[in-house]
């Protein structure tokens, strides 16, 4: 007899409370139908959140996850979307994996594997801003991104903590954790505002939406830092809710580029440096 999926059951029950019927496509994919329309949702992030919570909290977590889907549906059907003047202070931005389905989302590529999207912060939910919405607001794409970044910066800076790890490989390395915002990944665009960069920029990872790690690039100690960051990136991407990337990037003078690609199997982790990063290594002192 198959084991019950209690989290999926909690989500279906929350959906019924909101007037939706559910069709389960797979363990993590559900289609909802109701008077407000139809939408499909994934439970993958919900499962990661629930993994660290007692079962008694699962219904509330499922209801929050459902609310995000409903908010996106309402935006898509223009329910509750006012004039641009009414929503401009709620416009935000953050980074997403480039492989994530986007449809009509306002987005732009910032580095291999990473895209920046414009979103609408609606108190307890975040929904994507689409080009259709942008055209109705009569706002250019460049201006919309500029506004979104200004609003994120106006929310305040991230918290920076020099992180120490119980790992001999990380001993003495100034690895910084940047966190404290739903839009933490957007701050990589202005990473130079933080005391985490060196003469040749910084190595940075964005394993999940709410935090980043950075290491200042000054010398060949960056190789040791890269090995530590690779493990953090892979583990965070595999385990944290809302994963973003398991690659390692280089920030330099406001630009983000791919530094190291990580490839993992059950028994090994391979680090593959980009051509540009290998060239940089040849210029760094020991």
Coordinates of C-alpha atoms in Angstrom, one line a residue:
X1 CA 0.0 0.0 0.0
X2 CA 1.6 3.4 -1.0
X3 CA 2.5 5.7 1.7
X4 CA 0.2 8.7 2.2
X5 CA 1.6 12.1 1.0
X6 CA 0.5 14.2 4.0
X7 CA 1.9 17.5 2.6
X8 CA 0.0 17.0 -0.7
X9 CA -3.1 16.3 1.2
X10 CA -2.7 19.5 3.3
X11 CA -2.3 21.5 0.1
X12 CA -5.4 20.0 -1.5
X13 CA -7.4 20.7 1.7
X14 CA -6.2 24.3 1.7
X15 CA -7.2 24.6 -2.0
X16 CA -10.7 23.3 -1.2
X17 CA -11.1 25.9 1.5
X18 CA -10.4 28.5 -1.2
X19 CA -13.0 27.0 -3.6
X20 CA -10.6 25.1 -5.9
X21 CA -10.7 21.5 -7.0
X22 CA -7.4 19.8 -7.6
X23 CA -6.0 17.3 -10.2
X24 CA -2.7 15.8 -9.2
X25 CA -0.4 15.3 -12.2
X26 CA 2.5 14.0 -10.2
X27 CA 3.8 14.1 -6.6
X28 CA 4.9 17.7 -7.0
X29 CA 2.6 19.1 -9.7
X30 CA -1.1 19.9 -9.2
X31 CA -3.6 21.7 -11.4
X32 CA -6.2 23.8 -9.6
X33 CA -9.6 24.8 -11.0
X34 CA -12.0 27.3 -9.5
X35 CA -14.3 30.2 -10.0
X36 CA -11.3 32.5 -10.3
X37 CA -9.6 30.4 -13.0
X38 CA -7.1 27.6 -13.5
X39 CA -3.5 27.4 -12.7
X40 CA -0.8 24.8 -12.2
X41 CA 1.6 24.8 -9.2
X42 CA 4.6 22.9 -8.0
X43 CA 5.1 21.6 -4.5
X44 CA 8.9 21.3 -4.7
X45 CA 9.7 24.5 -2.8
X46 CA 6.9 23.8 -0.3
X47 CA 8.4 20.4 0.4
X48 CA 11.8 22.0 1.2
X49 CA 10.1 24.5 3.5
X50 CA 8.1 21.8 5.3
X51 CA 11.1 19.6 5.8
X52 CA 12.2 21.9 8.6
X53 CA 8.8 22.3 10.2
X54 CA 6.6 20.2 12.4
X55 CA 3.7 18.5 10.7
X56 CA 1.3 20.6 12.7
X57 CA 2.4 23.6 10.6
X58 CA 2.0 22.0 7.2
X59 CA -1.6 23.2 6.6
X60 CA -0.5 26.8 7.2
X61 CA 2.5 26.5 5.0
X62 CA 0.3 24.9 2.3
X63 CA -2.1 27.8 2.6
X64 CA 0.7 30.4 2.2
X65 CA 2.0 28.5 -0.9
X66 CA -1.5 28.5 -2.3
X67 CA -1.9 32.2 -1.7
X68 CA 1.2 32.9 -3.9
X69 CA -0.4 30.9 -6.8
X70 CA -3.7 32.7 -6.4
X71 CA -2.0 36.1 -6.4
X72 CA -0.2 35.2 -9.6
X73 CA -3.5 34.1 -11.1
X74 CA -5.2 37.4 -10.1
X75 CA -2.4 39.4 -11.7
X76 CA -2.7 37.4 -14.9
X77 CA -6.4 38.1 -15.0
X78 CA -5.8 41.7 -13.9
X79 CA -7.9 41.3 -10.7
X80 CA -6.7 43.8 -8.2
X81 CA -4.0 45.4 -10.4
X82 CA -4.3 49.1 -10.2
X83 CA -2.6 51.9 -12.1
X84 CA 1.2 52.0 -12.2
X85 CA 1.1 54.9 -9.7
X86 CA -0.7 52.7 -7.3
X87 CA 1.8 49.8 -7.5
X88 CA 5.1 51.5 -8.3
X89 CA 6.3 51.3 -4.6
X90 CA 5.6 47.5 -4.6
X91 CA 7.8 46.8 -7.6
X92 CA 10.9 44.7 -6.7
X93 CA 13.4 42.5 -8.5
X94 CA 15.5 39.4 -7.8
X95 CA 17.4 36.7 -9.6
X96 CA 16.1 33.3 -10.8
X97 CA 17.5 30.3 -12.6
X98 CA 17.3 30.8 -16.4
X99 CA 15.7 27.4 -16.8
X100 CA 12.7 28.4 -14.7
X101 CA 9.5 28.8 -16.8
X102 CA 8.9 32.5 -17.4
X103 CA 6.3 32.9 -20.2
X104 CA 5.6 36.6 -20.5
X105 CA 7.7 37.7 -17.4
X106 CA 9.7 40.9 -17.6
X107 CA 13.3 39.5 -17.3
X108 CA 16.8 39.9 -18.6
X109 CA 19.9 37.8 -18.6
X110 CA 22.6 38.8 -16.1
X111 CA 25.0 35.9 -16.4
X112 CA 25.0 32.3 -17.8
X113 CA 22.2 30.5 -15.9
X114 CA 20.9 33.6 -14.1
X115 CA 18.1 35.9 -15.1
X116 CA 16.8 39.0 -13.3
X117 CA 13.0 39.4 -13.1
X118 CA 10.7 42.2 -12.1
X119 CA 8.1 41.2 -9.5
X120 CA 5.2 42.7 -7.5
X121 CA 5.4 42.4 -3.8
X122 CA 1.9 42.0 -2.4
X123 CA 2.5 41.8 1.4
X124 CA 2.6 38.0 1.8
X125 CA 3.0 37.0 -1.8
X126 CA 5.3 37.8 -4.7
X127 CA 4.0 37.6 -8.3
X128 CA 5.8 38.1 -11.6
X129 CA 5.3 41.3 -13.6
X130 CA 4.5 40.5 -17.3
X131 CA 5.2 42.5 -20.4
X132 CA 1.4 42.8 -20.9
X133 CA 1.2 44.6 -17.5
X134 CA 4.2 46.7 -18.4
X135 CA 2.6 47.8 -21.7
X136 CA -0.7 48.7 -19.9
X137 CA 1.3 50.8 -17.4
X138 CA 3.1 52.4 -20.4
X139 CA 6.5 51.9 -18.8
X140 CA 9.7 51.0 -20.6
X141 CA 11.6 47.8 -19.7
X142 CA 14.8 49.7 -18.7
X143 CA 12.8 52.1 -16.5
X144 CA 11.0 49.3 -14.8
X145 CA 14.2 47.5 -13.9
X146 CA 15.7 50.7 -12.6
X147 CA 12.6 51.3 -10.4
X148 CA 12.7 47.8 -9.1
X149 CA 16.4 48.1 -8.2
X150 CA 15.8 51.4 -6.5
X151 CA 13.0 50.0 -4.4
X152 CA 15.1 47.0 -3.3
X153 CA 18.0 49.3 -2.3
X154 CA 15.6 51.6 -0.5
X155 CA 14.5 48.6 1.7
X156 CA 18.0 48.7 3.2
X157 CA 21.3 46.8 2.9
X158 CA 21.8 43.1 3.6
X159 CA 23.3 41.8 6.8
X160 CA 27.0 40.8 6.3
X161 CA 28.5 38.1 8.5
X162 CA 32.0 36.7 8.1
X163 CA 31.2 33.0 8.3
X164 CA 33.4 30.4 9.9
X165 CA 33.1 26.8 8.9
X166 CA 34.0 23.6 10.7
X167 CA 36.2 22.7 7.7
X168 CA 40.0 22.8 7.6
X169 CA 39.8 23.8 4.0
X170 CA 38.0 27.0 5.0
X171 CA 40.3 28.0 7.8
X172 CA 41.3 31.6 7.7
X173 CA 39.2 32.4 4.6
X174 CA 37.1 35.6 4.8
X175 CA 33.9 34.1 3.5
X176 CA 30.9 36.4 4.0
X177 CA 27.3 35.5 4.2
X178 CA 24.9 38.2 2.9
X179 CA 21.3 37.7 4.0
X180 CA 18.2 39.4 5.5
X181 CA 15.9 40.0 2.5
X182 CA 13.5 38.2 0.3
X183 CA 15.3 40.0 -2.5
X184 CA 18.9 39.3 -1.4
X185 CA 20.0 38.0 -4.8
X186 CA 19.3 41.4 -6.4
X187 CA 22.0 42.9 -4.3
X188 CA 24.6 41.0 -6.3
X189 CA 24.1 43.8 -8.9
X190 CA 25.7 46.3 -6.5
X191 CA 28.0 43.9 -4.5
X192 CA 30.7 46.6 -4.5
X193 CA 28.7 48.5 -1.9
X194 CA 29.6 45.7 0.6
X195 CA 33.0 45.0 2.2
X196 CA 33.3 41.7 0.5
X197 CA 35.3 42.5 -2.7
X198 CA 39.0 42.5 -3.4
X199 CA 41.3 44.0 -6.0
X200 CA 40.0 41.6 -8.7
X201 CA 36.4 41.5 -7.5
X202 CA 34.7 38.7 -5.7
X203 CA 33.6 35.1 -6.0
X204 CA 29.9 34.8 -5.2
X205 CA 27.4 32.1 -5.0
X206 CA 23.6 32.4 -5.0
X207 CA 22.3 28.9 -4.0
X208 CA 18.9 30.1 -2.9
X209 CA 16.8 33.3 -3.0
X210 CA 17.4 34.6 0.5
X211 CA 21.2 34.6 0.8
X212 CA 24.6 34.8 -1.0
X213 CA 28.2 34.0 0.0
X214 CA 31.1 36.1 -1.3
X215 CA 34.9 35.9 -1.1
X216 CA 37.2 38.8 -2.1
X217 CA 39.6 37.9 -5.0
X218 CA 43.1 39.1 -4.3
X219 CA 45.4 36.1 -4.8
X220 CA 45.5 32.4 -5.5
X221 CA 43.8 31.7 -2.1
X222 CA 40.7 32.1 -4.3
X223 CA 41.2 28.4 -5.4
X224 CA 40.7 27.2 -1.8
X225 CA 37.7 29.5 -1.4
X226 CA 36.3 28.2 -4.7
X227 CA 36.4 24.6 -3.4
X228 CA 34.5 25.7 -0.2
X229 CA 32.0 27.8 -2.1
X230 CA 31.3 24.9 -4.5
X231 CA 30.2 22.6 -1.7
X232 CA 28.1 25.4 -0.2
X233 CA 26.5 26.1 -3.6
X234 CA 25.7 22.5 -4.4
X235 CA 24.3 21.7 -0.9
X236 CA 22.3 24.9 -0.7
X237 CA 20.9 24.5 -4.2
X238 CA 19.8 20.9 -3.4
X239 CA 18.3 21.5 0.0
X240 CA 17.1 25.1 0.4
X241 CA 13.7 26.4 -0.7
X242 CA 13.6 28.5 -3.9
X243 CA 17.0 27.4 -5.3
X244 CA 18.7 29.7 -7.7
X245 CA 22.1 28.3 -8.9
X246 CA 24.8 25.8 -7.9
X247 CA 27.5 27.6 -10.1
X248 CA 30.1 30.1 -8.8
X249 CA 30.2 33.6 -10.3
X250 CA 32.7 36.4 -10.4
X251 CA 31.6 39.9 -9.6
X252 CA 33.8 42.6 -11.0
X253 CA 33.1 46.3 -11.5
X254 CA 29.3 45.8 -11.5
X255 CA 29.3 42.8 -13.9
X256 CA 28.6 39.2 -13.1
X257 CA 30.3 36.4 -15.1
X258 CA 30.5 32.6 -14.8
X259 CA 33.6 31.6 -13.0
X260 CA 33.2 27.9 -12.1
X261 CA 30.6 25.3 -13.1
X262 CA 29.9 22.5 -10.6
X263 CA 29.0 19.0 -11.6
X264 CA 28.2 16.5 -8.9
X265 CA 27.5 12.8 -8.9
X266 CA 26.7 10.5 -5.9
X267 CA 30.4 10.2 -5.2
X268 CA 32.2 13.2 -6.5
X269 CA 32.0 17.0 -7.1
X270 CA 33.8 18.4 -10.2
X271 CA 34.7 22.1 -10.6
X272 CA 35.1 23.4 -14.1
X273 CA 36.6 26.8 -14.5
X274 CA 35.5 29.1 -17.3
X275 CA 38.2 30.3 -19.8
X276 CA 38.0 33.9 -18.5
X277 CA 38.4 32.7 -14.9
X278 CA 41.4 30.6 -15.8
X279 CA 43.0 33.6 -17.5
X280 CA 42.4 35.6 -14.3
X281 CA 44.1 33.0 -12.2
X282 CA 47.2 33.4 -14.3
X283 CA 47.4 37.0 -13.3
X284 CA 46.9 36.6 -9.5
X285 CA 49.8 36.5 -7.0
X286 CA 50.3 33.6 -4.7

